[in-house]
mmCIF file of C-alpha atoms in Angstrom:
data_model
loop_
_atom_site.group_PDB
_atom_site.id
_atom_site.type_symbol
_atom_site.label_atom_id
_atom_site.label_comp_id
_atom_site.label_asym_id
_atom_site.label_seq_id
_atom_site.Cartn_x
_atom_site.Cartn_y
_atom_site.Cartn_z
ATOM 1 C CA UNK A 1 6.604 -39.161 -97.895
ATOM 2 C CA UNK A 2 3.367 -38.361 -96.177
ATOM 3 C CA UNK A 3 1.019 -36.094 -97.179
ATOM 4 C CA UNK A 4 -1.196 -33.887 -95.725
ATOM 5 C CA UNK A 5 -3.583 -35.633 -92.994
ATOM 6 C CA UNK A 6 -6.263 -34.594 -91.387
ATOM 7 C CA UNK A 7 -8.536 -35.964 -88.759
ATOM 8 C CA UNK A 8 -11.707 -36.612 -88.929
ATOM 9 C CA UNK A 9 -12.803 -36.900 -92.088
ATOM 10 C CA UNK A 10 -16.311 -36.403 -91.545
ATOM 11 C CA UNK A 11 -17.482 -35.458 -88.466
ATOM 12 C CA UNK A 12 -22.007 -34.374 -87.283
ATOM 13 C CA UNK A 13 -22.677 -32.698 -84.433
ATOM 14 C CA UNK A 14 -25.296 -30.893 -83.110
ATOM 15 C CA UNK A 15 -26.033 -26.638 -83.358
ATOM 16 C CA UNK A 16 -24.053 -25.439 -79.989
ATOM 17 C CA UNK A 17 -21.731 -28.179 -79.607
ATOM 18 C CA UNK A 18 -18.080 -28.164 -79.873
ATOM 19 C CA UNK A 19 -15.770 -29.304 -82.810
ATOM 20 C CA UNK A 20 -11.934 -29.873 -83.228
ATOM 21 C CA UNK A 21 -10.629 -30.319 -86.503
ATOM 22 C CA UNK A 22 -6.506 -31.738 -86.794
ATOM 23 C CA UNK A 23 -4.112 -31.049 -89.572
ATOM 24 C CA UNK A 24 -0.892 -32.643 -89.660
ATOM 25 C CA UNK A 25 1.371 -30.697 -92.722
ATOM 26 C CA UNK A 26 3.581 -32.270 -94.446
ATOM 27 C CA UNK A 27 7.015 -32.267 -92.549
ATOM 28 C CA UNK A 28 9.549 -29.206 -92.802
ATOM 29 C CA UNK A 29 6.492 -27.004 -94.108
ATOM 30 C CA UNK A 30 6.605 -24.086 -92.480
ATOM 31 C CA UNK A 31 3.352 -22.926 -94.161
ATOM 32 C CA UNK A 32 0.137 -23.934 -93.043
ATOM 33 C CA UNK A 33 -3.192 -22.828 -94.362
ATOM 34 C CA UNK A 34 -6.568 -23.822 -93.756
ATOM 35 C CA UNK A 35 -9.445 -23.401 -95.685
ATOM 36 C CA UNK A 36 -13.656 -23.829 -96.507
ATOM 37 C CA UNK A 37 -15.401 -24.781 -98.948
ATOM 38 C CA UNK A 38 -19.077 -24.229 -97.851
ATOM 39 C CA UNK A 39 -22.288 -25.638 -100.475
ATOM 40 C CA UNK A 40 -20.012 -26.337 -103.593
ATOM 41 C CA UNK A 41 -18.819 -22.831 -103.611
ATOM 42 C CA UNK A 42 -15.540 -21.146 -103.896
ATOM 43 C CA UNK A 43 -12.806 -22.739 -101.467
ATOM 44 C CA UNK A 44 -12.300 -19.959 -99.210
ATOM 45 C CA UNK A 45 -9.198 -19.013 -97.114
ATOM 46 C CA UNK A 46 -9.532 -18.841 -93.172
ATOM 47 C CA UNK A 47 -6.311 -18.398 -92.102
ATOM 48 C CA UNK A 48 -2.431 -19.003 -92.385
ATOM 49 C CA UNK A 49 0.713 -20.061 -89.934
ATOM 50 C CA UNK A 50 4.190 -19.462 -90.772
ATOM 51 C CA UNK A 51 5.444 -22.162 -87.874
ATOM 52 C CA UNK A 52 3.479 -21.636 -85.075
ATOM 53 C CA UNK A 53 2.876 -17.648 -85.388
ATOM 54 C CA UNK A 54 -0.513 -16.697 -87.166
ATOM 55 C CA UNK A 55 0.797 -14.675 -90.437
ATOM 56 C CA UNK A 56 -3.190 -13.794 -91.811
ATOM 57 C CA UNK A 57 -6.075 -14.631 -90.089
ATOM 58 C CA UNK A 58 -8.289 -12.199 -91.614
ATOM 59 C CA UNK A 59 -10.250 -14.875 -93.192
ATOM 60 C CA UNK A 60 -12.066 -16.624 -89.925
ATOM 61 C CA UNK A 61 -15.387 -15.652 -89.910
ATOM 62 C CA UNK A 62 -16.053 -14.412 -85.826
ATOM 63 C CA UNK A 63 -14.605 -15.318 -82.633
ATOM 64 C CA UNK A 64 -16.151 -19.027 -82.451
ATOM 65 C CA UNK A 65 -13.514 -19.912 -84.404
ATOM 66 C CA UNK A 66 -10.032 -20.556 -82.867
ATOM 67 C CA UNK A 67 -6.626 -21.749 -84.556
ATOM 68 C CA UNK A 68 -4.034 -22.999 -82.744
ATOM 69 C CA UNK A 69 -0.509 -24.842 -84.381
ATOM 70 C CA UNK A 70 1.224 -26.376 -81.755
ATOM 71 C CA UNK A 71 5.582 -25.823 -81.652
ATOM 72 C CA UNK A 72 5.073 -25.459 -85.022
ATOM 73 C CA UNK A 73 3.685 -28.715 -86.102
ATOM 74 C CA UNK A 74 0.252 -29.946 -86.475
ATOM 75 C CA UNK A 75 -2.970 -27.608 -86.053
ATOM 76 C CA UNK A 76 -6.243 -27.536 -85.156
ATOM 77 C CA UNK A 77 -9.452 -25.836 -85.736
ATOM 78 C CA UNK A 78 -12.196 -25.621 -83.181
ATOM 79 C CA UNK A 79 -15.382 -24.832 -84.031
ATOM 80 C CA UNK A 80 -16.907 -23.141 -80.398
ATOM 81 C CA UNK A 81 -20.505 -23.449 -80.427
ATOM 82 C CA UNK A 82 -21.183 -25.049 -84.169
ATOM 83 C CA UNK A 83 -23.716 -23.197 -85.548
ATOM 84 C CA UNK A 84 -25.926 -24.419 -88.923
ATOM 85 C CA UNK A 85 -23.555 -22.108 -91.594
ATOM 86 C CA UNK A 86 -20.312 -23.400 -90.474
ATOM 87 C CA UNK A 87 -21.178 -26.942 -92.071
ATOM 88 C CA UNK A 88 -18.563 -27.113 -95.301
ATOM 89 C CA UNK A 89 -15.545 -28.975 -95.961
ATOM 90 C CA UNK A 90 -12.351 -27.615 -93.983
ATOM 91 C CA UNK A 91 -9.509 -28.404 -96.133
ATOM 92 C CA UNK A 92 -5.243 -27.660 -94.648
ATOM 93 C CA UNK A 93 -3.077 -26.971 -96.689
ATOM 94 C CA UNK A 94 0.753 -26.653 -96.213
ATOM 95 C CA UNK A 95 3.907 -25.473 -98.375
ATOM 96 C CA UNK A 96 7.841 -25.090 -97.889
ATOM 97 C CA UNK A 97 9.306 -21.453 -97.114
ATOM 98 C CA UNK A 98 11.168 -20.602 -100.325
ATOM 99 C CA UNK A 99 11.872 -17.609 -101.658
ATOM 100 C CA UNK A 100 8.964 -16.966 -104.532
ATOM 101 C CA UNK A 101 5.848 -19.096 -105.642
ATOM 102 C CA UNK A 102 5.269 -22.625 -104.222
ATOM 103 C CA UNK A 103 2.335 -24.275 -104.878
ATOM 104 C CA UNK A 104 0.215 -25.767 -101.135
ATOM 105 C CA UNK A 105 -0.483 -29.289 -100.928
ATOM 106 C CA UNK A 106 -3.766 -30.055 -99.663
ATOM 107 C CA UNK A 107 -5.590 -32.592 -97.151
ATOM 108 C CA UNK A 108 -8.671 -34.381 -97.892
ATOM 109 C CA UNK A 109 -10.237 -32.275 -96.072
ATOM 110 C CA UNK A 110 -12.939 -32.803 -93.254
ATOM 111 C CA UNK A 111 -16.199 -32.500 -93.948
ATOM 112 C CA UNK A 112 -18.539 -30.839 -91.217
ATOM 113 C CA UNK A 113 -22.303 -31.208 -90.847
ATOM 114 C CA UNK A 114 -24.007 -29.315 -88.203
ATOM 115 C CA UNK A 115 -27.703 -30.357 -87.500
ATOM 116 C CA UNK B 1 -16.845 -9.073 -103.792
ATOM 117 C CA UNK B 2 -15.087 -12.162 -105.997
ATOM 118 C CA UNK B 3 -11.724 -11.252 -106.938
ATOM 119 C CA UNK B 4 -11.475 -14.793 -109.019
ATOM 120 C CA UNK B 5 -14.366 -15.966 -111.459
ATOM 121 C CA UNK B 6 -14.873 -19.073 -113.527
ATOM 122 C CA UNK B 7 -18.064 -18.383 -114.952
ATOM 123 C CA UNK B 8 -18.759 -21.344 -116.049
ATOM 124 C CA UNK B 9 -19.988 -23.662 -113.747
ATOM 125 C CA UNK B 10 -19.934 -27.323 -116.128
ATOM 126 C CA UNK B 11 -18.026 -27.992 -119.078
ATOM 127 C CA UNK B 12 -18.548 -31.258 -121.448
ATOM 128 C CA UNK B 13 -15.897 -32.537 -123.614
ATOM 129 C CA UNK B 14 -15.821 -35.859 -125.546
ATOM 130 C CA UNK B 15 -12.889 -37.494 -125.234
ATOM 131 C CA UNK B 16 -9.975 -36.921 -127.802
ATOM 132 C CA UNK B 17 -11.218 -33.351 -128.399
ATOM 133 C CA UNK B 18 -9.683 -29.703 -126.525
ATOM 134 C CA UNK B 19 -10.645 -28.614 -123.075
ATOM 135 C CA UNK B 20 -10.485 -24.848 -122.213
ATOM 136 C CA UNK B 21 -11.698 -23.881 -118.948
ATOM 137 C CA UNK B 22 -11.700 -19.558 -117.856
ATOM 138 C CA UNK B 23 -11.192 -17.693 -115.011
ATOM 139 C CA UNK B 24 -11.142 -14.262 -114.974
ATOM 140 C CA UNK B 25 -9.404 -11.844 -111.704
ATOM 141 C CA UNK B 26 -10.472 -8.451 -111.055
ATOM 142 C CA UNK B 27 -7.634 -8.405 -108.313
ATOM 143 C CA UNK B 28 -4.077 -6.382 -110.193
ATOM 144 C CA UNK B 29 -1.827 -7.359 -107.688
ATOM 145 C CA UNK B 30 -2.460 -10.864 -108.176
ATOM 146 C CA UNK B 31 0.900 -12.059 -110.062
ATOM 147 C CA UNK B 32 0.847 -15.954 -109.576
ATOM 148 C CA UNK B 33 -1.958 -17.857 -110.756
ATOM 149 C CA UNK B 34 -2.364 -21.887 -110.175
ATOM 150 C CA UNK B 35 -4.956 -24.635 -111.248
ATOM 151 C CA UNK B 36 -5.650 -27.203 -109.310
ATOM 152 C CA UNK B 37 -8.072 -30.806 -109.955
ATOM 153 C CA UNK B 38 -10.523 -31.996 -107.395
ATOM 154 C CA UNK B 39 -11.627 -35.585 -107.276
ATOM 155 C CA UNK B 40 -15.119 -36.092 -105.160
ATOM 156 C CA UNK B 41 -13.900 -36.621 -101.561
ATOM 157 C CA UNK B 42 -10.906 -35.644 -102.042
ATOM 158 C CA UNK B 43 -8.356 -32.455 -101.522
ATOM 159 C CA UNK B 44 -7.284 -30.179 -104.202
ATOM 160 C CA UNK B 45 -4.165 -31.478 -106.112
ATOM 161 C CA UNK B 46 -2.259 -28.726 -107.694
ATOM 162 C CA UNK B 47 -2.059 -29.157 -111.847
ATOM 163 C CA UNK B 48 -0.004 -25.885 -113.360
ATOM 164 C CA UNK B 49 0.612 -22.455 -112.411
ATOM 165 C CA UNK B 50 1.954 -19.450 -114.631
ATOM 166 C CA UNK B 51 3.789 -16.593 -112.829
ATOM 167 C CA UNK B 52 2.687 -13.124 -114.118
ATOM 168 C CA UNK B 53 5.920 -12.508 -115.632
ATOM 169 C CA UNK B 54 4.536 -15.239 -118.232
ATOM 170 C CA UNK B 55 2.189 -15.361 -120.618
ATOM 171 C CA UNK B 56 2.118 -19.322 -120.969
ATOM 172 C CA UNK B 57 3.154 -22.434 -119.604
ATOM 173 C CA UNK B 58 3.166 -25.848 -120.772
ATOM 174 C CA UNK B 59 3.335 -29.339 -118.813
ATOM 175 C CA UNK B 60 2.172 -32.078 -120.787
ATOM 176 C CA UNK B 61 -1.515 -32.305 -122.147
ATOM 177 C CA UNK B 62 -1.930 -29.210 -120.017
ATOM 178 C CA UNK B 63 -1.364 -25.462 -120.972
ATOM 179 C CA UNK B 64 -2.165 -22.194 -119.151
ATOM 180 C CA UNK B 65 -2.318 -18.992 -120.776
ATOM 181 C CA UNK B 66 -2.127 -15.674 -119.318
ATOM 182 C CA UNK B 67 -3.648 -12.430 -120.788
ATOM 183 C CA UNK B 68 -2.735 -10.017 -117.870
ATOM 184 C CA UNK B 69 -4.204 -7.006 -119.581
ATOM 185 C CA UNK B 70 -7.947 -8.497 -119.827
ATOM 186 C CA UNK B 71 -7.125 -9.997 -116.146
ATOM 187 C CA UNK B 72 -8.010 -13.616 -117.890
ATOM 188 C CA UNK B 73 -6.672 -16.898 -118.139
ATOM 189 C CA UNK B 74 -7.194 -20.160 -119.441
ATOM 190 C CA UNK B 75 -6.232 -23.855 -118.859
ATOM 191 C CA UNK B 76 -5.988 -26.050 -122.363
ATOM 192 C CA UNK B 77 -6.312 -29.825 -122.139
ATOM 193 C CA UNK B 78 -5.238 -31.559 -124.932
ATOM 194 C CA UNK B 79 -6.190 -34.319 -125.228
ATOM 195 C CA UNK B 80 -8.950 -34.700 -122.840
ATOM 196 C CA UNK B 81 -9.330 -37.645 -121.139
ATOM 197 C CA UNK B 82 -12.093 -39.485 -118.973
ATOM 198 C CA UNK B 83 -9.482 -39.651 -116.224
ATOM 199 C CA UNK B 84 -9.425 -35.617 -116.323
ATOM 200 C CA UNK B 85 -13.061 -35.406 -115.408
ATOM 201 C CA UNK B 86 -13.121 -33.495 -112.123
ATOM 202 C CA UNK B 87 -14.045 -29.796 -110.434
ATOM 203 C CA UNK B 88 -11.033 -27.404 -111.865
ATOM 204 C CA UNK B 89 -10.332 -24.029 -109.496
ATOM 205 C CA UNK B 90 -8.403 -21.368 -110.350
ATOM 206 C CA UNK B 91 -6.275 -19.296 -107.998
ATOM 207 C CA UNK B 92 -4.280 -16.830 -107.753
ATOM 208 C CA UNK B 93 -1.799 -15.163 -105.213
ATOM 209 C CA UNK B 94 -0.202 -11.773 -104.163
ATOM 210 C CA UNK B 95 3.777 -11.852 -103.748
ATOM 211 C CA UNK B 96 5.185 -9.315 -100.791
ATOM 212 C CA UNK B 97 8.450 -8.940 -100.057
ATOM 213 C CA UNK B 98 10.012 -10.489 -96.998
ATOM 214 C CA UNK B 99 12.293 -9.104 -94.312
ATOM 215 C CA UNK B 100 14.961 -11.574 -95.632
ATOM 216 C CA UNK B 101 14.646 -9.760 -99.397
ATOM 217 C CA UNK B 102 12.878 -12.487 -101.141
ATOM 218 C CA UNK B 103 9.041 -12.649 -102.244
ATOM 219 C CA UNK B 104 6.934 -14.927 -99.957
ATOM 220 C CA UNK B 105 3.256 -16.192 -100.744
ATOM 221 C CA UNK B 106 0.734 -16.376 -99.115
ATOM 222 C CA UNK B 107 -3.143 -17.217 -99.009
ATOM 223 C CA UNK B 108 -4.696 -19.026 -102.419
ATOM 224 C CA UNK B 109 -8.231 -17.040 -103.967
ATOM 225 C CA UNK B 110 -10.015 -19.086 -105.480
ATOM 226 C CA UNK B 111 -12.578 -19.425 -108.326
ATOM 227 C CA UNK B 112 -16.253 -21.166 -107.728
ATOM 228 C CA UNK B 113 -15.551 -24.146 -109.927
ATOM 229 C CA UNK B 114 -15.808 -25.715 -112.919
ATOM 230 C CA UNK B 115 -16.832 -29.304 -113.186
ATOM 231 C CA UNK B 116 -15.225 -31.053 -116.225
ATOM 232 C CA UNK B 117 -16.837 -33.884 -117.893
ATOM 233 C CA UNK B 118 -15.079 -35.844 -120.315
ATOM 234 C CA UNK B 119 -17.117 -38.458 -122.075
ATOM 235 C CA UNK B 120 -15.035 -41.498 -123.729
#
């Protein structure tokens, strides 16, 4: 069975430009999560998808970032303009919906220079 | 504010010998706690996890303990292994109830770090 995949997994651009980052989950989770790790910090959470309806976002940082899971399936990330702090490593995460604890599998995550 | 701390940042270990790596919450509600291994380039892979009903849990060489009165807890490798060196996060989670009666999960907090080195 597939893991988590996501696309690219390294990706510079330029201050102002325009990033999308893809996570495909792995299939039947109903749970996707994505999160950054920014300067070998703590992994933080950014936001989280039961299906295609956003459960928590109350970890994206402002409006230039935008999360969108498509019928429930894969998701992306875009990054609208990059600026210089949002370089990191975006990792997704998904999970099945059972009832209690279940750990998330994680992607390798993308890494994300802005210059 | 952190609400999950692994304060420290490196840990060396020759091989053979015990590993014990620390986090500490400051969080209450948190009642299920997970470790997970990171390899350089590569995603988090989940290792253990203790539910707050628990004090310990055992899988193999690996052992988390739970001291949910000091908000602490504590992964035990034994025996460490080159093959274990890696970056080790704790996390933690906050069970609510949901509509269909069950507890559901949600987002991971996690700790800063700590890079294990195991020498042969």
């Amino acid at each position: 069975e597939a893991g988590v995949t996501q696309f690219p997994s390294h990706s510079v651009i330029e201050k102002g430009q325009t990033v999308t980052l893809r996570c495909d989950p792995i299939s039947g989770h109903d749970n996707l999560y994505w999160y950054r790790r920014v300067m070998g910090k703590e992994i933080k959470f950014l936001l989280h998808f039961v299906k295609e309806s956003k459960q928590d976002e109350s970890g994206m940082p402002n409006n230039r970032f935008l999360a969108e899971r498509t019928g429930g399936t894969y998701s992306t990330l875009k990054v609208q303009p990059a600026e210089l702090e949002d370089s990191g490593v975006y990792f997704c995460a998904s999970s099945p919906t059972f009832d209690g604890p279940f750990e998330a599998f994680f992607g390798q995550g993308t890494r994300l220079t802005v210059v | 504010d952190q609400q999950v701390k692994q304060n420290s940042p490196s840990l060396s270990v020759q091989e053979g010998r015990i590993s014990i790596l620390n986090c500490d919450y400051t969080n209450s509600m948190f009642d299920y706690f997970l470790w997970y291994k990171k390899y350089p380039a590569e995603g988090p892979t989940f290792l253990i996890s203790i539910s707050s009903i628990k004090d310990k849990n055992e899988d193999g060489r690996f052992t988390v303990f739970l001291n949910k009165s000091a908000k602490h807890l504590s992964l035990h490798i034994v025996p460490s292994q080159p093959g274990d060196s890696a970056v080790y996060f704790c996390a933690a989670s906050v069970g609510t109830f949901s509509n269909a009666g069950g507890t559901s999960y949600g987002k991971l907090t996690f700790g800063q770090g700590t890079i294990l080195t195991v020498h042969p």
